[in-house]
mmCIF file of C-alpha atoms and ligand atoms in Angstrom:
data_model
loop_
_atom_site.group_PDB
_atom_site.id
_atom_site.type_symbol
_atom_site.label_atom_id
_atom_site.label_comp_id
_atom_site.label_asym_id
_atom_site.label_seq_id
_atom_site.Cartn_x
_atom_site.Cartn_y
_atom_site.Cartn_z
ATOM 1 C CA MET A 1 -11.295 25.640 8.897
ATOM 2 C CA SER A 2 -14.435 27.805 8.959
ATOM 3 C CA ALA A 3 -17.764 26.417 7.801
ATOM 4 C CA ASP A 4 -18.014 28.723 4.789
ATOM 5 C CA THR A 5 -14.680 27.924 3.152
ATOM 6 C CA PRO A 6 -14.842 26.470 -0.346
ATOM 7 C CA LEU A 7 -13.218 23.327 1.021
ATOM 8 C CA THR A 8 -15.982 22.053 3.279
ATOM 9 C CA LYS A 9 -17.887 18.908 2.435
ATOM 10 C CA GLU A 10 -20.868 20.776 0.941
ATOM 11 C CA PRO A 11 -21.624 19.832 -2.668
ATOM 12 C CA ASP A 12 -20.398 22.625 -4.907
ATOM 13 C CA ALA A 13 -22.601 23.275 -7.929
ATOM 14 C CA SER A 14 -20.003 25.512 -9.583
ATOM 15 C CA THR A 15 -17.395 22.781 -9.848
ATOM 16 C CA GLY A 16 -19.837 19.922 -10.130
ATOM 17 C CA THR A 17 -18.183 18.181 -7.174
ATOM 18 C CA ALA A 18 -19.838 15.513 -5.068
ATOM 19 C CA VAL A 19 -20.995 13.339 -7.945
ATOM 20 C CA ALA A 20 -23.252 10.707 -6.447
ATOM 21 C CA GLY A 21 -21.703 7.228 -6.657
ATOM 22 C CA GLY A 22 -19.953 6.172 -9.849
ATOM 23 C CA GLU A 23 -16.314 6.713 -10.616
ATOM 24 C CA LEU A 24 -14.403 9.950 -10.738
ATOM 25 C CA ILE A 25 -11.236 8.513 -12.247
ATOM 26 C CA ARG A 26 -11.123 5.493 -14.509
ATOM 27 C CA LEU A 27 -8.133 3.926 -16.242
ATOM 28 C CA GLU A 28 -8.861 1.095 -18.651
ATOM 29 C CA GLY A 29 -6.224 -0.999 -20.373
ATOM 30 C CA VAL A 30 -3.619 1.716 -19.911
ATOM 31 C CA THR A 31 -0.211 0.800 -21.273
ATOM 32 C CA LYS A 32 2.771 3.125 -21.178
ATOM 33 C CA ARG A 33 6.150 2.319 -22.669
ATOM 34 C CA PHE A 34 9.425 4.193 -22.663
ATOM 35 C CA GLY A 35 11.289 2.578 -25.557
ATOM 36 C CA THR A 36 11.285 -1.139 -24.847
ATOM 37 C CA ASN A 37 10.479 -0.596 -21.165
ATOM 38 C CA THR A 38 6.776 -1.306 -20.505
ATOM 39 C CA VAL A 39 6.146 0.830 -17.431
ATOM 40 C CA LEU A 40 2.382 0.414 -17.171
ATOM 41 C CA ASP A 41 1.035 -2.848 -18.438
ATOM 42 C CA ASP A 42 -2.670 -3.000 -19.317
ATOM 43 C CA LEU A 43 -3.534 -1.164 -16.121
ATOM 44 C CA ASN A 44 -7.126 -0.927 -14.877
ATOM 45 C CA PHE A 45 -8.369 0.883 -11.833
ATOM 46 C CA SER A 46 -10.941 3.424 -10.763
ATOM 47 C CA VAL A 47 -11.433 5.853 -7.920
ATOM 48 C CA GLU A 48 -14.835 6.857 -6.562
ATOM 49 C CA PRO A 49 -15.585 10.492 -5.785
ATOM 50 C CA GLY A 50 -14.405 11.701 -2.398
ATOM 51 C CA LYS A 51 -12.277 8.616 -1.744
ATOM 52 C CA HIS A 52 -8.655 8.664 -0.688
ATOM 53 C CA VAL A 53 -6.617 6.102 -2.557
ATOM 54 C CA THR A 54 -2.949 5.425 -1.863
ATOM 55 C CA LEU A 55 -0.539 3.890 -4.343
ATOM 56 C CA ILE A 56 2.325 1.933 -2.839
ATOM 57 C CA GLY A 57 4.999 -0.170 -4.481
ATOM 58 C CA PRO A 58 8.699 -0.415 -5.209
ATOM 59 C CA SER A 59 10.744 2.257 -6.913
ATOM 60 C CA GLY A 60 10.249 2.178 -10.663
ATOM 61 C CA SER A 61 6.888 0.380 -10.490
ATOM 62 C CA GLY A 62 5.120 3.219 -12.339
ATOM 63 C CA LYS A 63 3.439 5.213 -9.554
ATOM 64 C CA THR A 64 4.617 8.656 -10.662
ATOM 65 C CA THR A 65 3.859 7.760 -14.270
ATOM 66 C CA ILE A 66 0.197 7.238 -13.367
ATOM 67 C CA LEU A 67 -0.031 10.680 -11.747
ATOM 68 C CA ARG A 68 1.764 12.241 -14.723
ATOM 69 C CA LEU A 69 -0.758 10.628 -17.086
ATOM 70 C CA LEU A 70 -3.616 12.161 -15.102
ATOM 71 C CA MET A 71 -1.870 15.548 -15.210
ATOM 72 C CA THR A 72 -1.487 15.070 -18.997
ATOM 73 C CA LEU A 73 2.270 15.549 -18.610
ATOM 74 C CA THR A 74 2.647 12.340 -20.578
ATOM 75 C CA LYS A 75 0.341 10.213 -22.757
ATOM 76 C CA PRO A 76 -0.424 6.504 -22.669
ATOM 77 C CA ASP A 77 0.408 4.312 -25.643
ATOM 78 C CA GLU A 78 -2.844 2.383 -25.256
ATOM 79 C CA GLY A 79 -6.003 2.534 -23.188
ATOM 80 C CA THR A 80 -8.475 5.134 -22.025
ATOM 81 C CA ILE A 81 -8.560 7.543 -19.106
ATOM 82 C CA THR A 82 -11.763 9.278 -18.000
ATOM 83 C CA VAL A 83 -12.311 11.845 -15.267
ATOM 84 C CA ASP A 84 -15.813 12.574 -14.001
ATOM 85 C CA GLY A 85 -17.215 10.707 -17.000
ATOM 86 C CA GLN A 86 -15.297 12.802 -19.534
ATOM 87 C CA PRO A 87 -12.438 11.382 -21.587
ATOM 88 C CA LEU A 88 -8.995 12.730 -20.753
ATOM 89 C CA PHE A 89 -7.366 10.308 -23.164
ATOM 90 C CA PRO A 90 -8.014 9.978 -25.988
ATOM 91 C CA ALA A 91 -9.707 13.379 -26.276
ATOM 92 C CA PRO A 92 -9.456 16.578 -28.317
ATOM 93 C CA GLU A 93 -7.076 19.220 -26.908
ATOM 94 C CA LYS A 94 -9.889 21.594 -25.915
ATOM 95 C CA GLN A 95 -11.592 18.911 -23.847
ATOM 96 C CA VAL A 96 -8.301 17.870 -22.263
ATOM 97 C CA ARG A 97 -7.852 21.441 -21.027
ATOM 98 C CA GLU A 98 -11.340 21.417 -19.471
ATOM 99 C CA VAL A 99 -10.941 18.044 -17.805
ATOM 100 C CA ARG A 100 -7.446 18.949 -16.585
ATOM 101 C CA LYS A 101 -8.944 21.797 -14.532
ATOM 102 C CA LYS A 102 -10.545 19.216 -12.274
ATOM 103 C CA ILE A 103 -7.130 17.894 -11.209
ATOM 104 C CA GLY A 104 -4.418 19.413 -9.014
ATOM 105 C CA MET A 105 -1.036 17.964 -8.176
ATOM 106 C CA VAL A 106 1.588 18.445 -5.504
ATOM 107 C CA PHE A 107 5.084 17.246 -6.368
ATOM 108 C CA GLN A 108 7.956 15.934 -4.275
ATOM 109 C CA GLN A 109 10.116 18.957 -5.210
ATOM 110 C CA PHE A 110 7.377 21.605 -4.657
ATOM 111 C CA ASN A 111 7.854 23.150 -8.156
ATOM 112 C CA LEU A 112 6.846 26.650 -7.022
ATOM 113 C CA PHE A 113 7.464 29.621 -9.319
ATOM 114 C CA PRO A 114 10.678 30.970 -7.712
ATOM 115 C CA ASN A 115 10.431 34.500 -9.136
ATOM 116 C CA MET A 116 6.857 35.099 -7.900
ATOM 117 C CA SER A 117 5.695 35.947 -4.395
ATOM 118 C CA VAL A 118 3.876 33.287 -2.420
ATOM 119 C CA LEU A 119 0.570 35.090 -3.058
ATOM 120 C CA ARG A 120 1.182 35.275 -6.794
ATOM 121 C CA ASN A 121 2.058 31.570 -6.850
ATOM 122 C CA LEU A 122 -1.521 31.005 -5.684
ATOM 123 C CA THR A 123 -3.279 33.569 -7.892
ATOM 124 C CA GLU A 124 -1.515 32.993 -11.217
ATOM 125 C CA ALA A 125 -3.401 29.919 -12.427
ATOM 126 C CA PRO A 126 -6.830 30.878 -11.021
ATOM 127 C CA VAL A 127 -6.594 34.185 -12.931
ATOM 128 C CA ARG A 128 -5.120 32.777 -16.137
ATOM 129 C CA VAL A 129 -6.840 29.416 -16.344
ATOM 130 C CA LEU A 130 -10.110 29.868 -14.426
ATOM 131 C CA GLY A 131 -10.604 33.526 -15.338
ATOM 132 C CA LEU A 132 -11.023 34.764 -11.747
ATOM 133 C CA SER A 133 -10.587 38.477 -11.144
ATOM 134 C CA LYS A 134 -7.380 39.472 -9.360
ATOM 135 C CA ASP A 135 -9.394 40.388 -6.253
ATOM 136 C CA GLU A 136 -11.261 37.089 -6.178
ATOM 137 C CA ALA A 137 -8.059 35.139 -6.693
ATOM 138 C CA GLU A 138 -6.282 37.058 -3.935
ATOM 139 C CA ALA A 139 -9.131 36.554 -1.496
ATOM 140 C CA ARG A 140 -9.074 32.836 -2.211
ATOM 141 C CA ALA A 141 -5.279 32.752 -1.914
ATOM 142 C CA ARG A 142 -5.267 34.534 1.445
ATOM 143 C CA GLU A 143 -7.890 32.174 2.815
ATOM 144 C CA LEU A 144 -5.821 29.174 1.736
ATOM 145 C CA LEU A 145 -2.574 30.593 3.101
ATOM 146 C CA ASP A 146 -4.391 31.056 6.373
ATOM 147 C CA LEU A 147 -5.513 27.426 6.205
ATOM 148 C CA VAL A 148 -1.944 26.189 5.728
ATOM 149 C CA GLY A 149 -0.631 28.470 8.473
ATOM 150 C CA LEU A 150 1.301 30.876 6.231
ATOM 151 C CA ALA A 151 -0.875 33.996 6.209
ATOM 152 C CA ASP A 152 2.183 36.075 7.115
ATOM 153 C CA LYS A 153 4.215 34.878 4.101
ATOM 154 C CA CYS A 154 2.109 36.353 1.271
ATOM 155 C CA ASP A 155 4.851 38.652 0.048
ATOM 156 C CA ALA A 156 7.806 36.320 0.574
ATOM 157 C CA LYS A 157 9.607 34.622 -2.305
ATOM 158 C CA PRO A 158 9.452 30.814 -2.065
ATOM 159 C CA THR A 159 13.252 30.518 -1.762
ATOM 160 C CA ARG A 160 13.050 32.330 1.576
ATOM 161 C CA LEU A 161 10.815 29.605 3.023
ATOM 162 C CA SER A 162 11.724 26.295 4.627
ATOM 163 C CA GLY A 163 11.009 23.111 2.706
ATOM 164 C CA GLY A 164 7.958 22.441 4.875
ATOM 165 C CA GLN A 165 6.635 25.941 4.260
ATOM 166 C CA GLN A 166 7.263 25.628 0.516
ATOM 167 C CA GLN A 167 5.339 22.381 0.441
ATOM 168 C CA ARG A 168 2.433 24.033 2.310
ATOM 169 C CA VAL A 169 2.406 26.747 -0.327
ATOM 170 C CA ALA A 170 2.407 24.089 -3.044
ATOM 171 C CA ILE A 171 -0.575 22.380 -1.388
ATOM 172 C CA ALA A 172 -2.400 25.723 -1.091
ATOM 173 C CA ARG A 173 -1.573 26.475 -4.741
ATOM 174 C CA ALA A 174 -3.115 23.183 -5.855
ATOM 175 C CA LEU A 175 -6.234 23.859 -3.736
ATOM 176 C CA ALA A 176 -6.581 27.374 -5.179
ATOM 177 C CA MET A 177 -7.792 25.760 -8.406
ATOM 178 C CA ARG A 178 -10.564 24.021 -6.443
ATOM 179 C CA PRO A 179 -9.736 20.658 -7.940
ATOM 180 C CA GLN A 180 -12.031 17.684 -7.634
ATOM 181 C CA VAL A 181 -8.970 15.460 -7.526
ATOM 182 C CA LEU A 182 -5.717 16.096 -5.705
ATOM 183 C CA LEU A 183 -2.687 14.064 -6.764
ATOM 184 C CA LEU A 184 0.130 13.847 -4.215
ATOM 185 C CA ASP A 185 3.480 12.364 -5.208
ATOM 186 C CA GLU A 186 5.687 11.621 -2.200
ATOM 187 C CA VAL A 187 5.124 15.160 -1.005
ATOM 188 C CA THR A 188 7.134 14.759 2.197
ATOM 189 C CA SER A 189 10.100 12.771 0.903
ATOM 190 C CA ALA A 190 12.234 15.864 0.149
ATOM 191 C CA LEU A 191 11.612 17.344 3.606
ATOM 192 C CA ASP A 192 13.815 17.338 6.676
ATOM 193 C CA PRO A 193 12.412 14.776 9.120
ATOM 194 C CA GLU A 194 11.187 17.367 11.619
ATOM 195 C CA LEU A 195 9.053 19.049 8.936
ATOM 196 C CA VAL A 196 7.304 15.893 7.736
ATOM 197 C CA ALA A 197 4.712 15.628 10.527
ATOM 198 C CA GLY A 198 3.379 19.165 9.991
ATOM 199 C CA VAL A 199 2.752 18.610 6.279
ATOM 200 C CA LEU A 200 1.144 15.217 6.905
ATOM 201 C CA ASP A 201 -1.119 16.777 9.559
ATOM 202 C CA LEU A 202 -2.204 19.404 7.038
ATOM 203 C CA LEU A 203 -3.029 16.698 4.491
ATOM 204 C CA ARG A 204 -4.933 14.706 7.122
ATOM 205 C CA ASP A 205 -6.933 17.843 7.854
ATOM 206 C CA ILE A 206 -7.696 18.360 4.154
ATOM 207 C CA ALA A 207 -8.674 14.704 3.789
ATOM 208 C CA ARG A 208 -11.000 14.933 6.782
ATOM 209 C CA SER A 209 -12.621 18.280 6.124
ATOM 210 C CA THR A 210 -13.052 18.433 2.339
ATOM 211 C CA ASP A 211 -14.702 16.313 -0.333
ATOM 212 C CA ILE A 212 -11.630 16.327 -2.553
ATOM 213 C CA THR A 213 -10.750 12.963 -4.033
ATOM 214 C CA MET A 214 -7.132 12.129 -3.240
ATOM 215 C CA LEU A 215 -4.747 9.886 -5.120
ATOM 216 C CA CYS A 216 -1.608 9.688 -3.119
ATOM 217 C CA VAL A 217 1.807 8.092 -3.626
ATOM 218 C CA THR A 218 3.591 7.831 -0.305
ATOM 219 C CA HIS A 219 6.150 5.858 1.636
ATOM 220 C CA GLU A 220 4.639 7.174 4.887
ATOM 221 C CA MET A 221 2.774 4.023 5.808
ATOM 222 C CA GLY A 222 1.254 5.431 9.019
ATOM 223 C CA PHE A 223 -0.217 8.306 7.044
ATOM 224 C CA ALA A 224 -1.457 5.946 4.318
ATOM 225 C CA ARG A 225 -3.147 3.802 6.944
ATOM 226 C CA ASP A 226 -4.832 6.866 8.490
ATOM 227 C CA ILE A 227 -6.231 8.557 5.426
ATOM 228 C CA SER A 228 -6.802 5.801 2.873
ATOM 229 C CA ASP A 229 -10.100 4.260 1.945
ATOM 230 C CA GLN A 230 -8.188 1.974 -0.364
ATOM 231 C CA VAL A 231 -4.550 1.019 -0.908
ATOM 232 C CA LEU A 232 -3.288 -0.199 -4.284
ATOM 233 C CA MET A 233 -0.073 -2.195 -4.328
ATOM 234 C CA PHE A 234 1.857 -1.796 -7.574
ATOM 235 C CA ASP A 235 4.514 -3.979 -9.001
ATOM 236 C CA ALA A 236 5.945 -3.917 -12.502
ATOM 237 C CA GLY A 237 3.240 -1.616 -13.875
ATOM 238 C CA ARG A 238 0.243 -3.515 -12.541
ATOM 239 C CA VAL A 239 -1.964 -3.403 -9.475
ATOM 240 C CA ILE A 240 -1.131 -6.712 -7.816
ATOM 241 C CA GLU A 241 -3.329 -6.199 -4.774
ATOM 242 C CA ALA A 242 -5.971 -3.703 -3.658
ATOM 243 C CA GLY A 243 -7.861 -3.390 -0.426
ATOM 244 C CA ALA A 244 -8.627 -1.513 2.757
ATOM 245 C CA PRO A 245 -5.513 -0.310 4.596
ATOM 246 C CA GLU A 246 -6.128 -2.725 7.491
ATOM 247 C CA LYS A 247 -6.049 -5.619 5.028
ATOM 248 C CA ILE A 248 -3.069 -4.498 2.930
ATOM 249 C CA PHE A 249 -0.918 -3.504 5.899
ATOM 250 C CA GLY A 250 -2.191 -6.144 8.323
ATOM 251 C CA ASP A 251 -2.850 -9.273 6.305
ATOM 252 C CA PRO A 252 -1.896 -8.946 2.620
ATOM 253 C CA GLU A 253 -2.687 -11.786 0.223
ATOM 254 C CA GLN A 254 0.388 -11.455 -1.963
ATOM 255 C CA GLU A 255 3.883 -12.421 -0.867
ATOM 256 C CA ARG A 256 5.237 -9.454 -2.876
ATOM 257 C CA THR A 257 3.058 -7.044 -0.870
ATOM 258 C CA ARG A 258 4.158 -8.649 2.381
ATOM 259 C CA GLU A 259 7.846 -8.291 1.432
ATOM 260 C CA PHE A 260 7.411 -4.681 0.344
ATOM 261 C CA ILE A 261 5.576 -3.643 3.489
ATOM 262 C CA SER A 262 8.040 -5.291 5.826
ATOM 263 C CA ALA A 263 10.883 -3.555 3.937
ATOM 264 C CA VAL A 264 9.388 -0.057 4.252
ATOM 265 C CA LEU A 265 7.902 -0.230 7.741
HETATM 266 N N1 ATP B 301 10.679 10.248 -19.141
HETATM 267 C C1 ATP B 301 11.063 8.985 -19.014
HETATM 268 N N2 ATP B 301 11.854 8.406 -19.950
HETATM 269 C C2 ATP B 301 12.243 7.113 -19.851
HETATM 270 N N3 ATP B 301 11.897 6.310 -18.832
HETATM 271 C C3 ATP B 301 11.125 6.815 -17.864
HETATM 272 C C4 ATP B 301 10.670 8.181 -17.897
HETATM 273 N N4 ATP B 301 9.904 8.406 -16.804
HETATM 274 C C5 ATP B 301 9.884 7.241 -16.120
HETATM 275 N N5 ATP B 301 10.613 6.290 -16.748
HETATM 276 C C6 ATP B 301 10.780 4.893 -16.296
HETATM 277 O O1 ATP B 301 9.502 4.395 -15.959
HETATM 278 C C7 ATP B 301 9.585 3.508 -14.842
HETATM 279 C C8 ATP B 301 8.555 3.951 -13.813
HETATM 280 O O2 ATP B 301 8.930 5.238 -13.318
HETATM 281 P P1 ATP B 301 8.070 5.989 -12.219
HETATM 282 O O3 ATP B 301 8.734 7.292 -12.015
HETATM 283 O O4 ATP B 301 6.643 5.983 -12.607
HETATM 284 O O5 ATP B 301 8.280 5.023 -10.965
HETATM 285 P P2 ATP B 301 7.830 5.202 -9.456
HETATM 286 O O6 ATP B 301 7.004 4.013 -9.100
HETATM 287 O O7 ATP B 301 7.237 6.546 -9.266
HETATM 288 O O8 ATP B 301 9.234 5.093 -8.688
HETATM 289 P P3 ATP B 301 9.768 5.891 -7.382
HETATM 290 O O9 ATP B 301 9.152 5.184 -6.195
HETATM 291 O O10 ATP B 301 11.249 5.674 -7.421
HETATM 292 O O11 ATP B 301 9.372 7.322 -7.505
HETATM 293 C C9 ATP B 301 11.018 3.543 -14.382
HETATM 294 O O12 ATP B 301 11.650 2.385 -14.902
HETATM 295 C C10 ATP B 301 11.591 4.786 -15.022
HETATM 296 O O13 ATP B 301 12.945 4.645 -15.282
HETATM 297 MG MG1 MG B 302 7.822 8.247 -8.225
#
């Protein structure tokens, strides 16, 4: 990555990134129910700017629900969520739209726009949501496609790409919005095994060379150990243990964490 890309660790006045200290994401007393099923139960946690936090835990423990709350794809029943000091919930719709711009997400199933070219997948939201000119958006898109190793695929339709290539496009699309926070939900679990390493290497590179805060759900424990500043172990809608990756993977306090890690390793 060249030194003048928008992704380097320089503070960026235009996006207000690189907030000194404090918390970029804060969830307080967040409860989410689906009918009688309490999926998140009085959940509290925060993420400092620039940190890489990994959520681990059994299927159904609420990991995706947390990312969906931050993407405002669903709302909590109780509690507050703030991003960069601004309320995301509860908050008026106009403010939600502003705060939402700080957050990008990459999904397990890529979710690219199938009828648009790869380039247009990357320019659509920057033009519509951020108000970039078409030229600016295309320049940014080409730079990012270069970064993810797909400069030659600008005109291709996503369906013509391999799963690994589609996921690289999805990562580039999220970065095109210059988010302060990148949410990653099991982004390699739909990929053929031989494509997993390339996508994880790209994410390692992004983690190392940018100041983007990452909140990552993954079953790739080696990757989690490499990139994480902190690992949060979830069970039944609560954080049951949090710590440095060496501690959580090497010497967890909770029996439940120990069981989970030995089952997935
Ligand atoms: N739209 C929905 N309607 C009803 N129940 C839901 C909905 N979305 C999630 N749930 C329930 O919420 C619980 C948590 O789901 P979530 O997808 O957050 O789990 P997860 O930790 O991401 O699991 P996995 O590791 O399998 O992806 C599950 O019991 C699930 O069935
Ligand atoms: Mg999930």
